[in-house]
């Protein structure tokens, strides 16, 4: 793996509410970070222009809008995201096979050909929350079930906690992209994340990319924090 690809494995979550803040962070991180996650908060505030700006600046973008709608609408959303030049985007696996196939097809037919990642069970949901919406299966079983539906429908990968990574690799093999949030370098504040793993552990468990937010964005020296994570996973 060359250095450019190596740097790509850390995706910094731009969990800020405005473009000035986002620009300041990207400029501060400089060459240390080449991949950014734009989620609902920032996208809803700033719109697609910020995504275009990142792509024009040579950065890769993971557009985390978790599409979940009828197949025709999701296909249209995926085409729009693709036209922005994003590299990764998310859909909810619970939208079902037809929706997932429509998303994968729309991405494959676009020029940018982003990878469609499926989100399985939100990590904010525990057993009682699943039971409430009529899902009696244990969380882990439901994660596996939805992962299987998504991969069979042609999605290129999954978003999953690093603790689920090894199990998903064991069950579904090496041939899909696995993006894992909930990363905390040794000694970092855990914040509201209940289950966390270190960057090196996540990569060893089979993660293709790590999503890292506050351990970098809230650090006193974000660039040093990013460099430390890049160094920790270099060569794994
Ligand atoms: O600041 P922190 O490193 O916890 O940020 C993690 C990022 O990953 C946030 O943008 C969060 O919304 C996202 N995420 C997560 N857990 C998931 C899916 C996404 O923490 N299961």
PDB file of C-alpha atoms and ligand atoms in Angstrom:
ATOM      1  CA  UNK A   1       0.000   0.000   0.000  1.00  0.00           C
ATOM      2  CA  UNK A   2       1.481   3.383  -0.926  1.00  0.00           C
ATOM      3  CA  UNK A   3       1.456   6.423   1.336  1.00  0.00           C
ATOM      4  CA  UNK A   4      -1.496   8.090  -0.406  1.00  0.00           C
ATOM      5  CA  UNK A   5      -3.659   5.030   0.163  1.00  0.00           C
ATOM      6  CA  UNK A   6      -2.373   4.721   3.668  1.00  0.00           C
ATOM      7  CA  UNK A   7      -3.500   8.266   4.536  1.00  0.00           C
ATOM      8  CA  UNK A   8      -6.874   7.472   2.959  1.00  0.00           C
ATOM      9  CA  UNK A   9      -7.674   4.915   5.609  1.00  0.00           C
ATOM     10  CA  UNK A  10      -8.476   7.565   8.211  1.00  0.00           C
ATOM     11  CA  UNK A  11     -11.731   9.382   7.419  1.00  0.00           C
ATOM     12  CA  UNK A  12     -12.244  12.443   9.582  1.00  0.00           C
ATOM     13  CA  UNK A  13     -15.878  13.128  10.504  1.00  0.00           C
ATOM     14  CA  UNK A  14     -16.594  16.794   9.800  1.00  0.00           C
ATOM     15  CA  UNK A  15     -19.198  16.962  12.564  1.00  0.00           C
ATOM     16  CA  UNK A  16     -19.414  20.747  12.574  1.00  0.00           C
ATOM     17  CA  UNK A  17     -22.391  22.947  11.790  1.00  0.00           C
ATOM     18  CA  UNK A  18     -20.977  25.502   9.385  1.00  0.00           C
ATOM     19  CA  UNK A  19     -18.696  25.814   6.409  1.00  0.00           C
ATOM     20  CA  UNK A  20     -16.304  28.254   8.089  1.00  0.00           C
ATOM     21  CA  UNK A  21     -15.620  25.729  10.826  1.00  0.00           C
ATOM     22  CA  UNK A  22     -15.323  22.900   8.295  1.00  0.00           C
ATOM     23  CA  UNK A  23     -12.881  24.864   6.129  1.00  0.00           C
ATOM     24  CA  UNK A  24     -10.765  25.830   9.138  1.00  0.00           C
ATOM     25  CA  UNK A  25     -10.499  22.208  10.229  1.00  0.00           C
ATOM     26  CA  UNK A  26      -9.635  20.928   6.756  1.00  0.00           C
ATOM     27  CA  UNK A  27      -7.008  23.595   6.335  1.00  0.00           C
ATOM     28  CA  UNK A  28      -5.541  22.843   9.767  1.00  0.00           C
ATOM     29  CA  UNK A  29      -5.296  19.130   9.012  1.00  0.00           C
ATOM     30  CA  UNK A  30      -3.605  19.819   5.668  1.00  0.00           C
ATOM     31  CA  UNK A  31      -1.841  16.856   4.091  1.00  0.00           C
ATOM     32  CA  UNK A  32      -2.337  14.713   7.191  1.00  0.00           C
ATOM     33  CA  UNK A  33      -5.907  13.869   6.178  1.00  0.00           C
ATOM     34  CA  UNK A  34      -7.184  13.145   2.680  1.00  0.00           C
ATOM     35  CA  UNK A  35     -10.667  11.736   3.397  1.00  0.00           C
ATOM     36  CA  UNK A  36     -13.611  13.488   5.071  1.00  0.00           C
ATOM     37  CA  UNK A  37     -17.053  12.364   6.149  1.00  0.00           C
ATOM     38  CA  UNK A  38     -19.826  14.874   5.526  1.00  0.00           C
ATOM     39  CA  UNK A  39     -22.975  13.985   7.425  1.00  0.00           C
ATOM     40  CA  UNK A  40     -26.493  15.266   7.832  1.00  0.00           C
ATOM     41  CA  UNK A  41     -25.672  18.230  10.072  1.00  0.00           C
ATOM     42  CA  UNK A  42     -23.081  19.822   7.802  1.00  0.00           C
ATOM     43  CA  UNK A  43     -24.792  18.865   4.545  1.00  0.00           C
ATOM     44  CA  UNK A  44     -28.130  20.251   5.667  1.00  0.00           C
ATOM     45  CA  UNK A  45     -26.452  23.495   6.714  1.00  0.00           C
ATOM     46  CA  UNK A  46     -24.067  23.992   3.795  1.00  0.00           C
ATOM     47  CA  UNK A  47     -25.398  21.906   0.928  1.00  0.00           C
ATOM     48  CA  UNK A  48     -23.501  20.270  -1.899  1.00  0.00           C
ATOM     49  CA  UNK A  49     -21.112  23.150  -2.585  1.00  0.00           C
ATOM     50  CA  UNK A  50     -18.936  22.232   0.371  1.00  0.00           C
ATOM     51  CA  UNK A  51     -18.664  18.677  -0.949  1.00  0.00           C
ATOM     52  CA  UNK A  52     -17.669  20.000  -4.377  1.00  0.00           C
ATOM     53  CA  UNK A  53     -15.103  22.252  -2.718  1.00  0.00           C
ATOM     54  CA  UNK A  54     -13.513  19.339  -0.854  1.00  0.00           C
ATOM     55  CA  UNK A  55     -13.376  17.236  -4.018  1.00  0.00           C
ATOM     56  CA  UNK A  56     -11.908  20.145  -6.005  1.00  0.00           C
ATOM     57  CA  UNK A  57      -9.280  20.476  -3.280  1.00  0.00           C
ATOM     58  CA  UNK A  58      -8.165  16.892  -3.890  1.00  0.00           C
ATOM     59  CA  UNK A  59      -9.936  15.380  -0.882  1.00  0.00           C
ATOM     60  CA  UNK A  60     -12.074  12.269  -0.939  1.00  0.00           C
ATOM     61  CA  UNK A  61     -15.568  12.529   0.521  1.00  0.00           C
ATOM     62  CA  UNK A  62     -17.729  10.004   2.345  1.00  0.00           C
ATOM     63  CA  UNK A  63     -21.269  11.401   2.071  1.00  0.00           C
ATOM     64  CA  UNK A  64     -23.047   9.926   5.082  1.00  0.00           C
ATOM     65  CA  UNK A  65     -26.694  10.810   4.443  1.00  0.00           C
ATOM     66  CA  UNK A  66     -28.064   7.277   5.068  1.00  0.00           C
ATOM     67  CA  UNK A  67     -30.623   7.245   2.247  1.00  0.00           C
ATOM     68  CA  UNK A  68     -33.791   5.269   2.991  1.00  0.00           C
ATOM     69  CA  UNK A  69     -36.759   5.724   0.655  1.00  0.00           C
ATOM     70  CA  UNK A  70     -38.486   4.054  -2.283  1.00  0.00           C
ATOM     71  CA  UNK A  71     -36.032   2.608  -4.843  1.00  0.00           C
ATOM     72  CA  UNK A  72     -36.640   5.279  -7.482  1.00  0.00           C
ATOM     73  CA  UNK A  73     -36.008   8.115  -5.030  1.00  0.00           C
ATOM     74  CA  UNK A  74     -32.893   6.500  -3.580  1.00  0.00           C
ATOM     75  CA  UNK A  75     -31.510   5.866  -7.071  1.00  0.00           C
ATOM     76  CA  UNK A  76     -31.979   9.562  -7.840  1.00  0.00           C
ATOM     77  CA  UNK A  77     -30.269  10.586  -4.608  1.00  0.00           C
ATOM     78  CA  UNK A  78     -27.344   8.266  -5.375  1.00  0.00           C
ATOM     79  CA  UNK A  79     -27.037   9.774  -8.875  1.00  0.00           C
ATOM     80  CA  UNK A  80     -26.964  13.259  -7.353  1.00  0.00           C
ATOM     81  CA  UNK A  81     -24.343  12.233  -4.790  1.00  0.00           C
ATOM     82  CA  UNK A  82     -22.273  10.588  -7.518  1.00  0.00           C
ATOM     83  CA  UNK A  83     -22.332  13.746  -9.583  1.00  0.00           C
ATOM     84  CA  UNK A  84     -20.689  15.572  -6.654  1.00  0.00           C
ATOM     85  CA  UNK A  85     -17.746  13.207  -6.972  1.00  0.00           C
ATOM     86  CA  UNK A  86     -18.072  11.473  -3.604  1.00  0.00           C
ATOM     87  CA  UNK A  87     -16.173   8.213  -3.062  1.00  0.00           C
ATOM     88  CA  UNK A  88     -18.389   6.592  -0.424  1.00  0.00           C
ATOM     89  CA  UNK A  89     -22.059   7.064   0.471  1.00  0.00           C
ATOM     90  CA  UNK A  90     -24.514   5.371   2.818  1.00  0.00           C
ATOM     91  CA  UNK A  91     -27.978   3.822   2.594  1.00  0.00           C
ATOM     92  CA  UNK A  92     -30.033   1.980   5.227  1.00  0.00           C
ATOM     93  CA  UNK A  93     -29.971  -1.778   4.642  1.00  0.00           C
ATOM     94  CA  UNK A  94     -33.451  -1.937   6.178  1.00  0.00           C
ATOM     95  CA  UNK A  95     -34.761  -0.296   2.980  1.00  0.00           C
ATOM     96  CA  UNK A  96     -34.685  -3.816   1.512  1.00  0.00           C
ATOM     97  CA  UNK A  97     -33.240  -5.506  -1.559  1.00  0.00           C
ATOM     98  CA  UNK A  98     -35.062  -3.502  -4.200  1.00  0.00           C
ATOM     99  CA  UNK A  99     -33.934  -0.215  -2.718  1.00  0.00           C
ATOM    100  CA  UNK A 100     -30.378  -1.485  -2.213  1.00  0.00           C
ATOM    101  CA  UNK A 101     -30.148  -2.832  -5.771  1.00  0.00           C
ATOM    102  CA  UNK A 102     -31.429   0.486  -7.131  1.00  0.00           C
ATOM    103  CA  UNK A 103     -28.757   2.320  -5.123  1.00  0.00           C
ATOM    104  CA  UNK A 104     -25.938  -0.010  -6.201  1.00  0.00           C
ATOM    105  CA  UNK A 105     -27.019   0.164  -9.843  1.00  0.00           C
ATOM    106  CA  UNK A 106     -27.255   3.965  -9.846  1.00  0.00           C
ATOM    107  CA  UNK A 107     -23.755   4.198  -8.366  1.00  0.00           C
ATOM    108  CA  UNK A 108     -22.312   1.678 -10.818  1.00  0.00           C
ATOM    109  CA  UNK A 109     -23.775   3.530 -13.785  1.00  0.00           C
ATOM    110  CA  UNK A 110     -22.415   6.915 -12.694  1.00  0.00           C
ATOM    111  CA  UNK A 111     -19.119   8.399 -13.766  1.00  0.00           C
ATOM    112  CA  UNK A 112     -17.700   8.669 -10.225  1.00  0.00           C
ATOM    113  CA  UNK A 113     -18.834   5.123  -9.320  1.00  0.00           C
ATOM    114  CA  UNK A 114     -18.898   5.662  -5.539  1.00  0.00           C
ATOM    115  CA  UNK A 115     -19.058   2.666  -3.235  1.00  0.00           C
ATOM    116  CA  UNK A 116     -22.490   2.221  -1.669  1.00  0.00           C
ATOM    117  CA  UNK A 117     -22.141   1.314   2.012  1.00  0.00           C
ATOM    118  CA  UNK A 118     -25.059  -0.114   3.934  1.00  0.00           C
ATOM    119  CA  UNK A 119     -25.810   0.804   7.523  1.00  0.00           C
ATOM    120  CA  UNK A 120     -27.334  -2.163   9.361  1.00  0.00           C
ATOM    121  CA  UNK A 121     -28.670  -1.593  12.894  1.00  0.00           C
ATOM    122  CA  UNK A 122     -27.946   1.887  14.242  1.00  0.00           C
ATOM    123  CA  UNK A 123     -25.553   1.581  17.160  1.00  0.00           C
ATOM    124  CA  UNK A 124     -27.935   3.731  19.189  1.00  0.00           C
ATOM    125  CA  UNK A 125     -30.449   0.868  19.087  1.00  0.00           C
ATOM    126  CA  UNK A 126     -30.459  -1.905  21.674  1.00  0.00           C
ATOM    127  CA  UNK A 127     -32.653  -4.990  21.977  1.00  0.00           C
ATOM    128  CA  UNK A 128     -35.721  -3.182  23.413  1.00  0.00           C
ATOM    129  CA  UNK A 129     -35.610  -0.670  20.542  1.00  0.00           C
ATOM    130  CA  UNK A 130     -35.622  -3.499  17.987  1.00  0.00           C
ATOM    131  CA  UNK A 131     -38.449  -5.272  19.815  1.00  0.00           C
ATOM    132  CA  UNK A 132     -40.450  -2.036  19.758  1.00  0.00           C
ATOM    133  CA  UNK A 133     -40.368  -1.979  15.956  1.00  0.00           C
ATOM    134  CA  UNK A 134     -41.221  -5.661  15.700  1.00  0.00           C
ATOM    135  CA  UNK A 135     -37.751  -7.177  15.345  1.00  0.00           C
ATOM    136  CA  UNK A 136     -37.380 -10.032  17.814  1.00  0.00           C
ATOM    137  CA  UNK A 137     -33.901 -11.167  16.669  1.00  0.00           C
ATOM    138  CA  UNK A 138     -30.893 -10.315  18.841  1.00  0.00           C
ATOM    139  CA  UNK A 139     -29.006  -7.211  17.634  1.00  0.00           C
ATOM    140  CA  UNK A 140     -25.999  -9.196  16.371  1.00  0.00           C
ATOM    141  CA  UNK A 141     -28.201 -11.522  14.364  1.00  0.00           C
ATOM    142  CA  UNK A 142     -30.102  -8.593  12.859  1.00  0.00           C
ATOM    143  CA  UNK A 143     -26.811  -6.888  11.921  1.00  0.00           C
ATOM    144  CA  UNK A 144     -25.705 -10.058  10.112  1.00  0.00           C
ATOM    145  CA  UNK A 145     -29.046 -10.485   8.421  1.00  0.00           C
ATOM    146  CA  UNK A 146     -29.108  -6.917   7.092  1.00  0.00           C
ATOM    147  CA  UNK A 147     -25.430  -7.133   6.081  1.00  0.00           C
ATOM    148  CA  UNK A 148     -26.214 -10.232   4.013  1.00  0.00           C
ATOM    149  CA  UNK A 149     -29.197  -8.554   2.353  1.00  0.00           C
ATOM    150  CA  UNK A 150     -27.071  -5.506   1.474  1.00  0.00           C
ATOM    151  CA  UNK A 151     -24.076  -7.413   0.096  1.00  0.00           C
ATOM    152  CA  UNK A 152     -26.275  -9.764  -1.962  1.00  0.00           C
ATOM    153  CA  UNK A 153     -28.068  -6.724  -3.396  1.00  0.00           C
ATOM    154  CA  UNK A 154     -24.752  -5.408  -4.712  1.00  0.00           C
ATOM    155  CA  UNK A 155     -23.705  -2.909  -2.071  1.00  0.00           C
ATOM    156  CA  UNK A 156     -19.938  -2.551  -1.976  1.00  0.00           C
ATOM    157  CA  UNK A 157     -19.585  -2.480   1.758  1.00  0.00           C
ATOM    158  CA  UNK A 158     -20.880  -1.907   5.248  1.00  0.00           C
ATOM    159  CA  UNK A 159     -20.599   0.544   8.091  1.00  0.00           C
ATOM    160  CA  UNK A 160     -20.198  -1.391  11.328  1.00  0.00           C
ATOM    161  CA  UNK A 161     -18.652  -0.996  14.731  1.00  0.00           C
ATOM    162  CA  UNK A 162     -15.113  -2.301  14.905  1.00  0.00           C
ATOM    163  CA  UNK A 163     -16.360  -4.891  17.384  1.00  0.00           C
ATOM    164  CA  UNK A 164     -18.593  -6.331  14.679  1.00  0.00           C
ATOM    165  CA  UNK A 165     -15.805  -6.216  12.084  1.00  0.00           C
ATOM    166  CA  UNK A 166     -14.144  -9.565  12.724  1.00  0.00           C
ATOM    167  CA  UNK A 167     -17.480 -11.419  12.767  1.00  0.00           C
ATOM    168  CA  UNK A 168     -18.589  -9.771   9.523  1.00  0.00           C
ATOM    169  CA  UNK A 169     -15.272 -10.617   7.844  1.00  0.00           C
ATOM    170  CA  UNK A 170     -15.565 -14.226   9.053  1.00  0.00           C
ATOM    171  CA  UNK A 171     -19.082 -14.531   7.692  1.00  0.00           C
ATOM    172  CA  UNK A 172     -18.880 -12.521   4.459  1.00  0.00           C
ATOM    173  CA  UNK A 173     -15.201 -12.673   3.508  1.00  0.00           C
ATOM    174  CA  UNK A 174     -12.661 -10.095   2.430  1.00  0.00           C
ATOM    175  CA  UNK A 175     -14.371  -8.858  -0.689  1.00  0.00           C
ATOM    176  CA  UNK A 176     -16.260  -5.845   0.652  1.00  0.00           C
ATOM    177  CA  UNK A 177     -15.378  -2.497   2.165  1.00  0.00           C
ATOM    178  CA  UNK A 178     -15.790  -2.179   5.897  1.00  0.00           C
ATOM    179  CA  UNK A 179     -15.928   1.270   7.454  1.00  0.00           C
ATOM    180  CA  UNK A 180     -15.784   1.456  11.227  1.00  0.00           C
ATOM    181  CA  UNK A 181     -16.550   4.381  13.569  1.00  0.00           C
ATOM    182  CA  UNK A 182     -16.189   4.297  17.352  1.00  0.00           C
ATOM    183  CA  UNK A 183     -12.405   4.606  17.237  1.00  0.00           C
ATOM    184  CA  UNK A 184     -10.472   5.852  20.235  1.00  0.00           C
ATOM    185  CA  UNK A 185      -6.681   5.954  20.447  1.00  0.00           C
ATOM    186  CA  UNK A 186      -5.334   4.663  23.750  1.00  0.00           C
ATOM    187  CA  UNK A 187      -6.039   7.237  26.458  1.00  0.00           C
ATOM    188  CA  UNK A 188      -8.496   9.350  24.432  1.00  0.00           C
ATOM    189  CA  UNK A 189     -11.825  10.470  25.908  1.00  0.00           C
ATOM    190  CA  UNK A 190     -14.547   7.979  25.061  1.00  0.00           C
ATOM    191  CA  UNK A 191     -17.348  10.607  25.015  1.00  0.00           C
ATOM    192  CA  UNK A 192     -20.770   9.170  24.157  1.00  0.00           C
ATOM    193  CA  UNK A 193     -19.389   6.101  22.369  1.00  0.00           C
ATOM    194  CA  UNK A 194     -20.233   3.013  24.403  1.00  0.00           C
ATOM    195  CA  UNK A 195     -18.014   0.505  22.645  1.00  0.00           C
ATOM    196  CA  UNK A 196     -14.695   1.707  21.293  1.00  0.00           C
ATOM    197  CA  UNK A 197     -11.529   0.156  19.909  1.00  0.00           C
ATOM    198  CA  UNK A 198      -8.110   1.569  19.061  1.00  0.00           C
ATOM    199  CA  UNK A 199      -7.150   2.380  15.461  1.00  0.00           C
ATOM    200  CA  UNK A 200      -4.741  -0.558  15.250  1.00  0.00           C
ATOM    201  CA  UNK A 201      -7.287  -3.005  16.697  1.00  0.00           C
ATOM    202  CA  UNK A 202      -9.903  -1.880  14.197  1.00  0.00           C
ATOM    203  CA  UNK A 203      -7.581  -2.397  11.227  1.00  0.00           C
ATOM    204  CA  UNK A 204      -6.513  -5.808  12.569  1.00  0.00           C
ATOM    205  CA  UNK A 205     -10.192  -6.768  12.939  1.00  0.00           C
ATOM    206  CA  UNK A 206     -10.730  -6.184   9.238  1.00  0.00           C
ATOM    207  CA  UNK A 207     -11.669  -2.517   8.894  1.00  0.00           C
ATOM    208  CA  UNK A 208     -10.868  -0.995   5.504  1.00  0.00           C
ATOM    209  CA  UNK A 209     -11.369   2.574   6.704  1.00  0.00           C
ATOM    210  CA  UNK A 210     -11.701   4.190  10.133  1.00  0.00           C
ATOM    211  CA  UNK A 211     -14.101   7.061  10.802  1.00  0.00           C
ATOM    212  CA  UNK A 212     -12.602   9.304  13.460  1.00  0.00           C
ATOM    213  CA  UNK A 213     -14.301  12.391  14.814  1.00  0.00           C
ATOM    214  CA  UNK A 214     -13.573  13.952  18.182  1.00  0.00           C
ATOM    215  CA  UNK A 215     -10.212  12.261  18.873  1.00  0.00           C
ATOM    216  CA  UNK A 216      -8.948  14.436  15.991  1.00  0.00           C
ATOM    217  CA  UNK A 217     -11.415  17.317  15.713  1.00  0.00           C
ATOM    218  CA  UNK A 218     -11.527  18.108  19.442  1.00  0.00           C
ATOM    219  CA  UNK A 219      -7.803  17.577  20.061  1.00  0.00           C
ATOM    220  CA  UNK A 220      -5.695  20.503  21.197  1.00  0.00           C
ATOM    221  CA  UNK A 221      -3.545  19.818  18.131  1.00  0.00           C
ATOM    222  CA  UNK A 222      -5.748  18.090  15.543  1.00  0.00           C
ATOM    223  CA  UNK A 223      -2.935  17.625  13.056  1.00  0.00           C
ATOM    224  CA  UNK A 224      -0.710  15.916  15.617  1.00  0.00           C
ATOM    225  CA  UNK A 225      -3.640  13.702  16.641  1.00  0.00           C
ATOM    226  CA  UNK A 226      -4.251  12.731  13.009  1.00  0.00           C
ATOM    227  CA  UNK A 227      -0.557  12.035  12.427  1.00  0.00           C
ATOM    228  CA  UNK A 228      -0.431   9.834  15.525  1.00  0.00           C
ATOM    229  CA  UNK A 229      -3.353   7.729  14.239  1.00  0.00           C
ATOM    230  CA  UNK A 230      -1.825   7.517  10.749  1.00  0.00           C
ATOM    231  CA  UNK A 231       1.443   6.355  12.335  1.00  0.00           C
ATOM    232  CA  UNK A 232      -0.345   3.806  14.533  1.00  0.00           C
ATOM    233  CA  UNK A 233      -1.910   2.056  11.538  1.00  0.00           C
ATOM    234  CA  UNK A 234       0.960   2.503   9.093  1.00  0.00           C
ATOM    235  CA  UNK A 235       2.171  -0.829   7.875  1.00  0.00           C
ATOM    236  CA  UNK A 236      -0.613  -2.942   9.408  1.00  0.00           C
TER     237      UNK A 236
HETATM  238  O1  LIG B   1     -16.433  11.799  17.396  1.00  0.00           O
HETATM  239  P1  LIG B   1     -16.532  10.338  17.037  1.00  0.00           P
HETATM  240  O2  LIG B   1     -15.183   9.721  16.679  1.00  0.00           O
HETATM  241  O3  LIG B   1     -17.305   9.532  18.044  1.00  0.00           O
HETATM  242  O4  LIG B   1     -17.372  10.364  15.680  1.00  0.00           O
HETATM  243  C1  LIG B   1     -17.720   9.212  15.011  1.00  0.00           C
HETATM  244  C2  LIG B   1     -18.489   9.540  13.784  1.00  0.00           C
HETATM  245  O5  LIG B   1     -19.009   8.308  13.268  1.00  0.00           O
HETATM  246  C3  LIG B   1     -19.692  10.433  13.986  1.00  0.00           C
HETATM  247  O6  LIG B   1     -19.866  11.184  12.779  1.00  0.00           O
HETATM  248  C4  LIG B   1     -20.822   9.470  14.188  1.00  0.00           C
HETATM  249  O7  LIG B   1     -22.061   9.996  13.792  1.00  0.00           O
HETATM  250  C5  LIG B   1     -20.420   8.351  13.234  1.00  0.00           C
HETATM  251  N1  LIG B   1     -20.997   7.046  13.538  1.00  0.00           N
HETATM  252  C6  LIG B   1     -20.862   6.406  14.754  1.00  0.00           C
HETATM  253  N2  LIG B   1     -21.410   5.178  14.955  1.00  0.00           N
HETATM  254  C7  LIG B   1     -22.081   4.596  13.969  1.00  0.00           C
HETATM  255  C8  LIG B   1     -22.237   5.210  12.737  1.00  0.00           C
HETATM  256  C9  LIG B   1     -21.666   6.446  12.552  1.00  0.00           C
HETATM  257  O8  LIG B   1     -20.231   6.919  15.647  1.00  0.00           O
HETATM  258  N3  LIG B   1     -22.590   3.395  14.151  1.00  0.00           N
END
